Amino acid sequence: MINPKHLRESVIRPVLQDAGMWSEAAENLLMGTAAQESGLGQYLVQLGNGPARGIFQMEPKTLHDIQENFLQYRPALKEKAEHHKAPALSDAANLIANLAYAALMCRIHYMRVSEALPAADDLPGLARYWKRYYNTALGKGSEAEFIDNYHRYVEG
């Protein structure tokens, strides 16, 4: 497991600030997403041979959709994303090995949602937001699991 203070202060916050996408709510949402999706870094490849990769368990198809249907029309944000990408790695490998890039792509995924982020201290709201827009109705995760994993891994 990744130390939550280090992940928050050395990866998530700086990359989101650099991209002009930081807020306390966004930071907490990403921390919760990593806690729920990978046990805060315990799993870098989806269990059961699934396609999801990295601490946020993003599927390469989702990353490709972000690149082609969102970043393509936002050159300044695309440039920021490319700046954080390790060119020697494939997209899937960047999601696994490049924490800053994976965090930025997770935030961009949420940025595509028109609904505003919940308040930073509204853990049930963050859980609902994650379930609705990241895990989706078809996903196996639950809001209760998100909250439990946030307490377990982020607040420790």
Tab-separated table of N, CA and C in Angstrom, residues 48-135:
chain	number	residue	atom	x	y	z
A	48	GLY	N	-8.360	-11.010	-11.565
A	48	GLY	CA	-9.193	-11.797	-12.460
A	48	GLY	C	-8.889	-11.548	-13.923
A	49	ASN	N	-7.708	-11.027	-14.200
A	49	ASN	CA	-7.252	-10.832	-15.590
A	49	ASN	C	-8.030	-9.755	-16.340
A	50	GLY	N	-8.612	-8.815	-15.634
A	50	GLY	CA	-9.347	-7.737	-16.285
A	50	GLY	C	-8.406	-6.695	-16.872
A	51	PRO	N	-8.947	-5.756	-17.624
A	51	PRO	CA	-8.115	-4.792	-18.343
A	51	PRO	C	-7.664	-3.574	-17.517
A	52	ALA	N	-8.272	-3.326	-16.352
A	52	ALA	CA	-7.981	-2.104	-15.603
A	52	ALA	C	-6.544	-2.104	-15.082
A	53	ARG	N	-5.950	-0.907	-15.049
A	53	ARG	CA	-4.549	-0.771	-14.692
A	53	ARG	C	-4.323	0.373	-13.720
A	54	GLY	N	-3.303	0.214	-12.876
A	54	GLY	CA	-2.837	1.276	-12.003
A	54	GLY	C	-3.644	1.411	-10.727
A	55	ILE	N	-3.255	2.401	-9.909
A	55	ILE	CA	-3.897	2.557	-8.600
A	55	ILE	C	-5.335	3.033	-8.719
A	56	PHE	N	-5.694	3.611	-9.867
A	56	PHE	CA	-7.075	4.048	-10.081
A	56	PHE	C	-7.867	3.035	-10.903
A	57	GLN	N	-7.192	1.947	-11.315
A	57	GLN	CA	-7.822	0.866	-12.075
A	57	GLN	C	-8.603	1.407	-13.272
A	58	MET	N	-7.927	2.232	-14.069
A	58	MET	CA	-8.535	2.753	-15.297
A	58	MET	C	-8.289	1.752	-16.422
A	59	GLU	N	-9.309	1.548	-17.221
A	59	GLU	CA	-9.158	0.662	-18.372
A	59	GLU	C	-8.504	1.421	-19.520
A	60	PRO	N	-7.627	0.768	-20.274
A	60	PRO	CA	-7.025	1.434	-21.435
A	60	PRO	C	-8.062	1.990	-22.414
A	61	LYS	N	-9.226	1.330	-22.541
A	61	LYS	CA	-10.298	1.853	-23.409
A	61	LYS	C	-10.783	3.216	-22.914
A	62	THR	N	-10.892	3.357	-21.610
A	62	THR	CA	-11.319	4.635	-21.029
A	62	THR	C	-10.274	5.700	-21.288
A	63	LEU	N	-9.013	5.365	-21.100
A	63	LEU	CA	-7.927	6.310	-21.370
A	63	LEU	C	-7.955	6.741	-22.834
A	64	HIS	N	-8.128	5.799	-23.731
A	64	HIS	CA	-8.184	6.119	-25.161
A	64	HIS	C	-9.361	7.056	-25.458
A	65	ASP	N	-10.499	6.801	-24.842
A	65	ASP	CA	-11.662	7.658	-25.042
A	65	ASP	C	-11.379	9.082	-24.546
A	66	ILE	N	-10.726	9.201	-23.402
A	66	ILE	CA	-10.350	10.520	-22.887
A	66	ILE	C	-9.441	11.231	-23.880
A	67	GLN	N	-8.467	10.505	-24.403
A	67	GLN	CA	-7.511	11.105	-25.339
A	67	GLN	C	-8.190	11.544	-26.637
A	68	GLU	N	-9.040	10.700	-27.173
A	68	GLU	CA	-9.631	10.961	-28.486
A	68	GLU	C	-10.852	11.884	-28.448
A	69	ASN	N	-11.644	11.806	-27.406
A	69	ASN	CA	-12.913	12.525	-27.394
A	69	ASN	C	-12.983	13.681	-26.396
A	70	PHE	N	-11.907	13.911	-25.676
A	70	PHE	CA	-11.903	15.019	-24.722
A	70	PHE	C	-10.641	15.860	-24.891
A	71	LEU	N	-9.496	15.237	-24.696
A	71	LEU	CA	-8.245	16.000	-24.775
A	71	LEU	C	-7.969	16.530	-26.180
A	72	GLN	N	-8.420	15.805	-27.185
A	72	GLN	CA	-8.219	16.215	-28.568
A	72	GLN	C	-8.772	17.623	-28.820
A	73	TYR	N	-9.784	18.001	-28.056
A	73	TYR	CA	-10.443	19.291	-28.252
A	73	TYR	C	-10.050	20.315	-27.189
A	74	ARG	N	-9.069	19.974	-26.382
A	74	ARG	CA	-8.562	20.866	-25.338
A	74	ARG	C	-7.042	20.844	-25.385
A	75	PRO	N	-6.454	21.556	-26.333
A	75	PRO	CA	-5.007	21.457	-26.560
A	75	PRO	C	-4.146	21.798	-25.343
A	76	ALA	N	-4.541	22.771	-24.557
A	76	ALA	CA	-3.724	23.135	-23.390
A	76	ALA	C	-3.709	22.001	-22.363
A	77	LEU	N	-4.864	21.386	-22.137
A	77	LEU	CA	-4.934	20.272	-21.202
A	77	LEU	C	-4.230	19.040	-21.765
A	78	LYS	N	-4.367	18.828	-23.055
A	78	LYS	CA	-3.664	17.717	-23.706
A	78	LYS	C	-2.156	17.878	-23.546
A	79	GLU	N	-1.674	19.102	-23.680
A	79	GLU	CA	-0.241	19.367	-23.513
A	79	GLU	C	0.203	19.054	-22.087
A	80	LYS	N	-0.615	19.428	-21.104
A	80	LYS	CA	-0.294	19.108	-19.711
A	80	LYS	C	-0.226	17.598	-19.520
A	81	ALA	N	-1.198	16.894	-20.081
A	81	ALA	CA	-1.221	15.430	-19.945
A	81	ALA	C	0.017	14.818	-20.593
A	82	GLU	N	0.343	15.277	-21.781
A	82	GLU	CA	1.526	14.759	-22.485
A	82	GLU	C	2.805	15.062	-21.709
A	83	HIS	N	2.842	16.208	-21.052
A	83	HIS	CA	4.002	16.597	-20.245
A	83	HIS	C	4.246	15.590	-19.119
A	84	HIS	N	3.180	15.043	-18.568
A	84	HIS	CA	3.306	14.100	-17.451
A	84	HIS	C	3.434	12.650	-17.905
A	85	LYS	N	3.305	12.404	-19.171
A	85	LYS	CA	3.371	11.038	-19.701
A	85	LYS	C	4.826	10.639	-19.946
A	86	ALA	N	5.173	9.420	-19.567
A	86	ALA	CA	6.504	8.881	-19.852
A	86	ALA	C	6.493	8.326	-21.271
A	87	PRO	N	7.209	8.968	-22.197
A	87	PRO	CA	7.109	8.555	-23.606
A	87	PRO	C	7.618	7.154	-23.897
A	88	ALA	N	8.478	6.623	-23.058
A	88	ALA	CA	9.009	5.279	-23.304
A	88	ALA	C	8.014	4.192	-22.919
A	89	LEU	N	6.938	4.568	-22.240
A	89	LEU	CA	5.954	3.583	-21.782
A	89	LEU	C	4.696	3.634	-22.637
A	90	SER	N	4.053	2.496	-22.787
A	90	SER	CA	2.759	2.448	-23.460
A	90	SER	C	1.730	3.147	-22.578
A	91	ASP	N	0.557	3.397	-23.131
A	91	ASP	CA	-0.506	4.019	-22.343
A	91	ASP	C	-0.845	3.177	-21.112
A	92	ALA	N	-1.007	1.874	-21.302
A	92	ALA	CA	-1.339	0.990	-20.182
A	92	ALA	C	-0.223	0.983	-19.150
A	93	ALA	N	1.017	0.978	-19.596
A	93	ALA	CA	2.151	0.997	-18.666
A	93	ALA	C	2.221	2.320	-17.917
A	94	ASN	N	1.863	3.429	-18.561
A	94	ASN	CA	1.819	4.715	-17.869
A	94	ASN	C	0.793	4.686	-16.743
A	95	LEU	N	-0.342	4.039	-16.957
A	95	LEU	CA	-1.354	3.943	-15.909
A	95	LEU	C	-0.834	3.164	-14.708
A	96	ILE	N	0.046	2.210	-14.945
A	96	ILE	CA	0.591	1.380	-13.869
A	96	ILE	C	1.780	2.061	-13.185
A	97	ALA	N	2.739	2.490	-13.972
A	97	ALA	CA	4.029	2.918	-13.426
A	97	ALA	C	4.155	4.408	-13.183
A	98	ASN	N	3.286	5.196	-13.743
A	98	ASN	CA	3.410	6.648	-13.689
A	98	ASN	C	2.261	7.221	-12.849
A	99	LEU	N	2.510	7.373	-11.568
A	99	LEU	CA	1.457	7.798	-10.649
A	99	LEU	C	0.894	9.169	-10.997
A	100	ALA	N	1.753	10.101	-11.387
A	100	ALA	CA	1.285	11.456	-11.714
A	100	ALA	C	0.355	11.415	-12.922
A	101	TYR	N	0.743	10.691	-13.956
A	101	TYR	CA	-0.085	10.588	-15.161
A	101	TYR	C	-1.410	9.904	-14.848
A	102	ALA	N	-1.355	8.820	-14.079
A	102	ALA	CA	-2.579	8.092	-13.726
A	102	ALA	C	-3.527	8.986	-12.918
A	103	ALA	N	-2.977	9.764	-11.991
A	103	ALA	CA	-3.804	10.673	-11.194
A	103	ALA	C	-4.436	11.739	-12.082
A	104	LEU	N	-3.669	12.285	-12.996
A	104	LEU	CA	-4.190	13.317	-13.889
A	104	LEU	C	-5.289	12.744	-14.787
A	105	MET	N	-5.097	11.549	-15.298
A	105	MET	CA	-6.121	10.940	-16.151
A	105	MET	C	-7.385	10.630	-15.348
A	106	CYS	N	-7.224	10.223	-14.101
A	106	CYS	CA	-8.396	9.980	-13.254
A	106	CYS	C	-9.157	11.285	-13.045
A	107	ARG	N	-8.437	12.364	-12.770
A	107	ARG	CA	-9.097	13.660	-12.556
A	107	ARG	C	-9.783	14.132	-13.833
A	108	ILE	N	-9.133	13.936	-14.975
A	108	ILE	CA	-9.735	14.343	-16.246
A	108	ILE	C	-10.995	13.519	-16.515
A	109	HIS	N	-10.959	12.258	-16.165
A	109	HIS	CA	-12.157	11.417	-16.315
A	109	HIS	C	-13.328	12.033	-15.545
A	110	TYR	N	-13.083	12.421	-14.317
A	110	TYR	CA	-14.131	13.051	-13.518
A	110	TYR	C	-14.492	14.446	-14.052
A	111	MET	N	-13.536	15.129	-14.623
A	111	MET	CA	-13.781	16.482	-15.137
A	111	MET	C	-14.791	16.473	-16.281
A	112	ARG	N	-14.906	15.377	-16.969
A	112	ARG	CA	-15.843	15.262	-18.084
A	112	ARG	C	-17.299	15.265	-17.624
A	113	VAL	N	-17.512	15.072	-16.337
A	113	VAL	CA	-18.853	15.034	-15.766
A	113	VAL	C	-19.339	16.466	-15.558
A	114	SER	N	-20.573	16.748	-15.955
A	114	SER	CA	-21.094	18.106	-15.805
A	114	SER	C	-21.523	18.406	-14.369
A	115	GLU	N	-21.860	17.392	-13.602
A	115	GLU	CA	-22.278	17.608	-12.214
A	115	GLU	C	-21.076	18.065	-11.387
A	116	ALA	N	-21.288	19.074	-10.566
A	116	ALA	CA	-20.214	19.584	-9.711
A	116	ALA	C	-19.771	18.526	-8.714
A	117	LEU	N	-18.510	18.621	-8.303
A	117	LEU	CA	-18.007	17.721	-7.273
A	117	LEU	C	-18.722	17.993	-5.950
A	118	PRO	N	-18.921	16.960	-5.158
A	118	PRO	CA	-19.465	17.180	-3.811
A	118	PRO	C	-18.452	17.980	-2.977
A	119	ALA	N	-18.895	18.430	-1.821
A	119	ALA	CA	-17.987	19.123	-0.909
A	119	ALA	C	-16.868	18.178	-0.490
A	120	ALA	N	-15.716	18.760	-0.203
A	120	ALA	CA	-14.535	17.963	0.145
A	120	ALA	C	-14.766	17.067	1.359
A	121	ASP	N	-15.576	17.508	2.304
A	121	ASP	CA	-15.811	16.739	3.530
A	121	ASP	C	-17.082	15.893	3.485
A	122	ASP	N	-17.694	15.797	2.314
A	122	ASP	CA	-18.917	15.006	2.146
A	122	ASP	C	-18.552	13.617	1.616
A	123	LEU	N	-18.093	12.763	2.511
A	123	LEU	CA	-17.650	11.424	2.095
A	123	LEU	C	-18.765	10.615	1.438
A	124	PRO	N	-19.992	10.600	1.967
A	124	PRO	CA	-21.058	9.891	1.249
A	124	PRO	C	-21.303	10.477	-0.147
A	125	GLY	N	-21.191	11.801	-0.294
A	125	GLY	CA	-21.349	12.425	-1.601
A	125	GLY	C	-20.234	12.035	-2.556
A	126	LEU	N	-19.008	11.986	-2.059
A	126	LEU	CA	-17.876	11.552	-2.889
A	126	LEU	C	-18.071	10.096	-3.307
A	127	ALA	N	-18.564	9.272	-2.393
A	127	ALA	CA	-18.819	7.863	-2.709
A	127	ALA	C	-19.882	7.733	-3.799
A	128	ARG	N	-20.951	8.514	-3.683
A	128	ARG	CA	-22.007	8.481	-4.720
A	128	ARG	C	-21.450	8.930	-6.067
A	129	TYR	N	-20.645	9.981	-6.044
A	129	TYR	CA	-20.056	10.517	-7.272
A	129	TYR	C	-19.167	9.458	-7.926
A	130	TRP	N	-18.316	8.816	-7.129
A	130	TRP	CA	-17.449	7.750	-7.652
A	130	TRP	C	-18.304	6.632	-8.264
A	131	LYS	N	-19.317	6.193	-7.528
A	131	LYS	CA	-20.146	5.081	-8.007
A	131	LYS	C	-20.840	5.438	-9.312
A	132	ARG	N	-21.381	6.629	-9.366
A	132	ARG	CA	-22.147	7.030	-10.541
A	132	ARG	C	-21.266	7.257	-11.772
A	133	TYR	N	-20.124	7.889	-11.580
A	133	TYR	CA	-19.349	8.350	-12.729
A	133	TYR	C	-18.044	7.594	-12.978
A	134	TYR	N	-17.611	6.791	-12.035
A	134	TYR	CA	-16.364	6.043	-12.240
A	134	TYR	C	-16.640	4.551	-12.280
A	135	ASN	N	-17.287	4.030	-11.275
A	135	ASN	CA	-17.579	2.606	-11.203
A	135	ASN	C	-18.806	2.255	-12.030
